[in-house]
Coordinates of C-alpha atoms and ligand atoms in Angstrom, one line a residue:
M449 CA 8.7 -5.8 11.6
T450 CA 9.4 -7.1 15.7
T451 CA 12.1 -8.4 17.0
Q452 CA 10.6 -11.4 17.7
T453 CA 10.1 -12.2 14.2
Q454 CA 13.4 -11.2 13.5
Q455 CA 14.4 -14.0 16.0
Q456 CA 12.3 -17.3 15.9
I457 CA 11.5 -19.2 19.3
T458 CA 11.8 -22.3 17.6
P459 CA 11.2 -25.9 19.1
E460 CA 14.4 -26.8 19.4
L461 CA 15.5 -23.7 21.4
R462 CA 12.7 -24.5 23.9
K463 CA 14.2 -28.1 24.1
W464 CA 16.8 -26.6 25.2
I465 CA 15.9 -24.0 27.7
V466 CA 13.9 -26.8 29.9
E467 CA 17.1 -28.9 29.8
Q468 CA 19.4 -26.1 31.0
A469 CA 16.9 -25.5 33.6
Q470 CA 16.2 -29.2 34.7
A471 CA 20.7 -29.1 34.8
G472 CA 20.0 -26.5 37.4
H473 CA 21.9 -23.6 35.5
A474 CA 20.4 -20.3 36.8
A475 CA 18.9 -18.2 34.6
E476 CA 21.4 -15.6 34.2
A477 CA 23.9 -18.3 33.2
V478 CA 21.4 -19.5 30.3
L479 CA 20.4 -16.1 29.2
R480 CA 24.3 -15.1 29.0
S481 CA 25.0 -18.3 26.7
M482 CA 22.1 -17.3 24.6
M483 CA 23.5 -13.7 23.8
A484 CA 26.6 -15.0 23.4
S485 CA 25.1 -17.5 20.7
G486 CA 24.0 -14.4 19.0
W487 CA 20.1 -14.1 20.8
Q488 CA 19.3 -10.5 21.5
E489 CA 18.5 -9.7 25.0
D490 CA 14.8 -9.4 24.7
V491 CA 14.1 -12.4 22.6
A492 CA 16.5 -14.3 24.7
I493 CA 14.0 -13.3 27.8
E494 CA 10.7 -13.5 26.4
A495 CA 11.9 -17.2 25.3
M496 CA 12.7 -18.0 28.6
E497 CA 10.2 -17.1 30.4
T498 CA 7.5 -18.0 28.1
T499 CA 9.2 -21.9 27.5
L500 CA 9.3 -22.1 31.3
K501 CA 6.1 -21.0 32.2
D502 CA 4.8 -23.2 29.3
H503 CA 6.5 -26.7 30.8
L504 CA 5.9 -25.6 34.5
A505 CA 2.3 -25.4 33.6
G506 CA 2.3 -29.1 31.6
Q507 CA 3.8 -30.3 34.4
A508 CA 1.9 -29.3 36.5
V509 CA -1.6 -30.9 34.7
A510 CA 0.4 -34.1 35.0
Q511 CA 0.9 -34.3 37.8
G512 CA -2.9 -34.4 38.2
L513 CA -3.3 -30.5 39.3
P514 CA -6.8 -28.7 37.8
P515 CA -5.0 -27.0 34.5
A516 CA -4.4 -23.0 35.7
V517 CA -7.0 -20.2 34.2
P518 CA -6.8 -16.5 34.1
V519 CA -7.2 -14.1 37.3
P520 CA -7.9 -10.8 38.4
D521 CA -4.5 -9.1 38.5
P522 CA -4.0 -5.3 39.6
K523 CA -1.5 -4.2 37.0
I524 CA 1.8 -3.2 39.4
D525 CA 4.9 -5.1 38.1
D526 CA 6.2 -1.6 37.6
S527 CA 5.8 -0.9 41.7
P528 CA 3.2 2.1 41.8
L529 CA 2.6 3.5 44.9
Y530 CA -1.2 4.2 43.8
I531 CA -3.4 3.2 41.2
D532 CA -6.1 4.9 39.3
A533 CA -8.7 3.3 40.2
G534 CA -11.4 5.9 38.1
D535 CA -13.0 7.4 40.5
R536 CA -9.7 7.2 43.4
Q537 CA -6.5 6.9 43.5
V538 CA -5.9 3.6 45.9
H539 CA -2.8 2.8 47.3
I540 CA -0.9 0.0 46.7
V541 CA 0.6 -1.2 50.6
Q542 CA 1.9 -4.1 50.0
N543 CA 2.4 -7.0 47.4
M544 CA 2.8 -10.7 47.5
H545 CA 3.4 -13.2 44.8
N546 CA 3.1 -16.6 45.7
P547 CA 0.4 -16.7 47.4
R548 CA -0.6 -13.8 45.3
V549 CA -1.4 -11.4 47.6
V550 CA -2.4 -7.4 47.5
V551 CA -3.0 -5.0 50.2
F552 CA -4.4 -1.8 49.3
G553 CA -4.6 1.3 51.0
N554 CA -7.2 4.5 50.7
L555 CA -9.8 2.0 48.9
L556 CA -13.1 2.9 50.3
S557 CA -13.6 6.3 52.0
D558 CA -14.9 6.6 55.5
E559 CA -18.3 7.4 54.2
E560 CA -18.3 4.5 52.0
C561 CA -17.7 2.3 55.3
D562 CA -20.4 3.8 57.4
Q563 CA -23.1 3.5 54.4
L564 CA -22.8 -0.3 53.6
I565 CA -22.5 -0.9 57.3
E566 CA -25.6 1.3 58.1
L567 CA -27.7 -0.4 54.9
A568 CA -26.3 -3.4 55.8
R569 CA -27.3 -3.8 59.4
P570 CA -31.5 -4.5 59.3
R571 CA -30.8 -7.1 56.4
L572 CA -28.0 -9.2 58.5
A573 CA -28.1 -12.8 59.5
R574 CA -26.1 -15.6 60.7
S575 CA -23.7 -16.2 57.8
L576 CA -24.0 -20.0 56.2
T577 CA -21.0 -21.2 54.2
V578 CA -21.9 -23.2 50.4
A579 CA -22.6 -26.9 51.2
T580 CA -20.5 -28.7 48.9
K581 CA -22.2 -32.2 49.2
T582 CA -25.0 -30.7 47.8
G583 CA -24.5 -27.2 46.0
G584 CA -27.0 -25.6 48.5
E585 CA -25.9 -24.0 51.7
E586 CA -25.6 -24.3 55.3
V587 CA -25.2 -22.9 58.9
N588 CA -21.3 -23.9 59.8
D589 CA -19.2 -23.6 63.4
D590 CA -16.7 -22.4 61.6
R591 CA -18.1 -19.1 60.4
T592 CA -19.6 -17.4 63.2
S593 CA -20.0 -14.0 61.8
H594 CA -23.7 -12.3 60.8
G595 CA -24.2 -11.2 56.9
M596 CA -26.2 -10.1 53.9
F597 CA -25.6 -10.4 50.0
F598 CA -26.4 -6.9 47.8
Q599 CA -27.3 -7.5 44.6
R600 CA -24.8 -6.5 42.1
G601 CA -25.3 -2.9 41.5
E602 CA -28.1 -2.4 44.0
N603 CA -27.8 1.1 44.6
E604 CA -25.3 4.1 43.5
L605 CA -23.1 2.8 46.3
V606 CA -22.5 -0.3 45.3
R607 CA -22.3 0.4 41.9
R608 CA -19.7 2.8 42.7
I609 CA -17.5 0.5 44.7
E610 CA -18.0 -2.3 42.2
A611 CA -16.9 -0.5 39.6
R612 CA -14.0 0.6 41.4
I613 CA -13.0 -2.7 42.5
A614 CA -13.2 -3.7 38.3
R615 CA -10.7 -1.1 37.3
L616 CA -8.4 -2.1 40.4
V617 CA -8.0 -5.9 39.6
N618 CA -8.8 -5.7 35.6
W619 CA -11.6 -8.3 36.1
P620 CA -15.3 -7.8 34.4
E621 CA -17.9 -6.4 37.1
E622 CA -20.1 -8.8 35.6
N623 CA -18.1 -11.5 37.0
G624 CA -18.2 -10.8 40.5
E625 CA -20.4 -12.3 43.3
G626 CA -22.9 -9.7 45.0
L627 CA -20.9 -7.5 47.6
Q628 CA -21.2 -9.3 50.8
I629 CA -21.2 -7.5 53.9
L630 CA -20.6 -9.5 57.2
H631 CA -19.9 -8.4 61.0
Y632 CA -17.9 -10.1 63.6
R633 CA -18.6 -9.4 67.1
P634 CA -16.1 -10.6 69.8
G635 CA -14.6 -14.3 69.7
A636 CA -16.6 -14.6 65.7
E637 CA -14.2 -16.1 63.5
Y638 CA -13.6 -17.5 59.9
K639 CA -11.7 -20.1 60.1
P640 CA -9.0 -21.0 57.4
H641 CA -10.4 -22.6 54.1
Y642 CA -10.4 -21.7 50.5
D643 CA -12.9 -19.7 49.0
Y644 CA -12.6 -21.9 45.7
F645 CA -14.8 -24.8 45.2
D646 CA -13.4 -28.2 45.9
P647 CA -13.3 -30.0 42.5
K648 CA -13.5 -33.2 44.6
E649 CA -17.0 -32.4 46.3
P650 CA -20.3 -33.3 44.8
G651 CA -21.9 -30.3 44.5
T652 CA -19.2 -28.9 43.2
P653 CA -20.4 -29.0 39.2
T654 CA -23.9 -27.8 40.1
I655 CA -22.2 -24.5 42.0
L656 CA -19.6 -23.8 38.9
K657 CA -22.9 -23.6 36.6
R658 CA -23.2 -20.0 37.9
G659 CA -20.3 -18.1 36.7
G660 CA -17.5 -21.2 36.9
Q661 CA -15.2 -20.9 39.6
R662 CA -14.0 -18.4 42.1
V663 CA -10.7 -17.2 40.8
G664 CA -10.2 -13.9 43.2
T665 CA -11.3 -12.7 46.6
L666 CA -11.3 -9.2 48.0
V667 CA -11.9 -8.8 51.4
M668 CA -12.6 -5.0 52.8
Y669 CA -12.3 -3.7 55.9
L670 CA -15.3 -1.7 56.9
A671 CA -14.9 -0.9 60.9
E672 CA -11.8 -2.0 63.1
P673 CA -11.5 -4.2 66.1
E674 CA -9.8 -2.9 68.7
K675 CA -7.8 -6.3 68.7
G676 CA -7.8 -9.3 66.9
G677 CA -9.8 -9.9 63.7
G678 CA -6.8 -10.1 61.0
T679 CA -6.8 -12.0 57.9
T680 CA -4.3 -14.5 58.3
F681 CA -2.7 -16.6 55.2
P682 CA -1.1 -19.7 57.5
D683 CA 0.7 -20.9 54.7
V684 CA 2.8 -18.5 54.5
Q685 CA 2.3 -16.8 58.3
L686 CA 1.4 -13.0 56.9
E687 CA -1.3 -11.6 59.0
V688 CA -2.8 -8.7 57.3
F689 CA -4.5 -6.4 59.8
P690 CA -8.2 -5.0 59.8
K691 CA -7.5 -1.3 58.6
R692 CA -10.6 0.1 57.6
G693 CA -10.7 1.5 54.1
H694 CA -7.9 -0.9 53.1
G695 CA -8.8 -4.5 51.0
V696 CA -6.7 -7.3 51.0
F697 CA -6.7 -8.8 47.3
F698 CA -5.9 -12.7 46.6
S699 CA -6.4 -14.6 43.6
Y700 CA -5.9 -18.3 42.6
D701 CA -5.5 -19.4 39.0
R702 CA -6.5 -23.2 39.8
P703 CA -8.6 -24.7 42.7
H704 CA -5.8 -26.0 44.5
P705 CA -3.8 -25.6 47.6
S706 CA -0.7 -25.1 45.6
T707 CA -2.1 -22.1 45.1
R708 CA -1.4 -21.3 48.7
T709 CA -4.5 -19.3 49.2
L710 CA -5.6 -21.2 52.6
H711 CA -6.9 -18.1 54.3
G712 CA -9.2 -17.3 57.7
G713 CA -10.6 -14.3 59.4
A714 CA -8.9 -14.1 63.2
P715 CA -11.3 -14.0 66.3
V716 CA -12.0 -10.9 67.2
L717 CA -10.4 -10.6 70.8
A718 CA -12.2 -7.1 71.3
G719 CA -14.6 -4.6 69.5
E720 CA -16.3 -5.7 66.4
K721 CA -15.0 -6.5 62.8
W722 CA -17.1 -5.6 59.7
I723 CA -15.9 -6.5 56.1
A724 CA -17.4 -6.2 52.9
T725 CA -15.9 -9.4 50.4
K726 CA -16.7 -9.4 46.3
W727 CA -15.7 -12.3 45.5
L728 CA -14.6 -13.0 41.3
R729 CA -15.8 -15.6 39.2
E730 CA -14.3 -16.9 36.0
R731 CA -17.3 -16.0 34.1
R732 CA -20.4 -13.4 33.9
F733 CA -21.9 -14.4 37.1
D734 CA -25.7 -14.0 37.5
Ligands
LIG219 O1 -13.3 -11.9 58.0 C1 -12.2 -12.0 57.2 O2 -11.3 -11.5 57.1 C2 -12.2 -13.4 56.1 C3 -11.5 -14.2 56.1 C4 -11.7 -15.4 55.3 C5 -13.2 -13.4 54.9 C6 -13.4 -14.2 54.3 N1 -12.3 -15.0 54.6 C7 -14.2 -14.5 53.1 O3 -15.4 -13.7 53.0 O4 -13.8 -15.2 52.3
LIG220 ZN1 -12.7 -16.5 52.4

C-alpha cells in the first residue's frame, strides 16, 4: 500500500492549502504546520504541489486563458549533464523554467549539420509564414530567410535526427512537423513572434485540424555566422548564441503570451546562419 492511500488528500485539506497560500504563507511554513499536525512529509509535499497546480490552472481558465495542455519536455529534473538520446549523448547546457527553455549541446555532429545543408541547398525558396487570416501561407517582411521542408522520415539522416529528438524531449515522432532548414544571409532575420497559432485568428481552426496546436519548438544550429543571428527571448532578455551542433528547445502549454515564449532570430551581422527547426504538435501531424 502506498503512503498516499494511508493519508488521504481530502477536499478540506486542499481548501486549507489554498487558503494558506492566499494568506501569503510561505510554502515551507505550510509544510511545517502540516507535518506538525501529523502529515507525512512526502504526502504533504504532494498535496501542496497538486493542489496549488490545480488551483492555478483553474484560475488561469477563469481569467479567460486557454487551458494548459501536456507539452514535450526533456527529463532533467535531477540536473543531469547529459541525456542519452539513443544514438548520442546530448549535453544540457542551460535550463530555464519560465519560459521553459533548454539549450542542448552536441545535439548534431558536424557531418550531420553539413549533410542537412547540402541536401537543403538546391531546394531553398523564400521563407513563408502561416497566413493566420486564411490558414494558408504568405511571404512576410518579418521573416527574410530562405528555407525548405523535408518530409517527416524523408531519408535516413532525417529519420535518425527525428528519432533522437523524440527521445530527447519525450514526444512522439509522428507529432512533429517536417524538419525545416533555414538559411539567413547578412541582414536576414526573423522578427519576434510566437510559434503557436493565435486562437483569435480566423485561419487557426483550419490549421489546427492537422495535429492541433504547436506545443514545442527545437531550433538546431547548423552553421555559425560570425556575428549576430542569436535566438532571442525578449520577455526575459535571453539570447541563445547560434553555436553549430547546439539546439534551443522551448515549449508553450497554452497558446498565450503568458508562456513568455516570444522569440526571434536576431539579424545576422556577418557571415551566414543555417538552422533546422522542428515544430512539435499536440497530436499526430499528417
Ligand atoms: O532562426 C532562429 O533563431 C529562429 C528564431 C525564431 C527560428 C524560429 N523562430 C523558428 O524557426 O520558429
Ligand atoms: Zn519561431
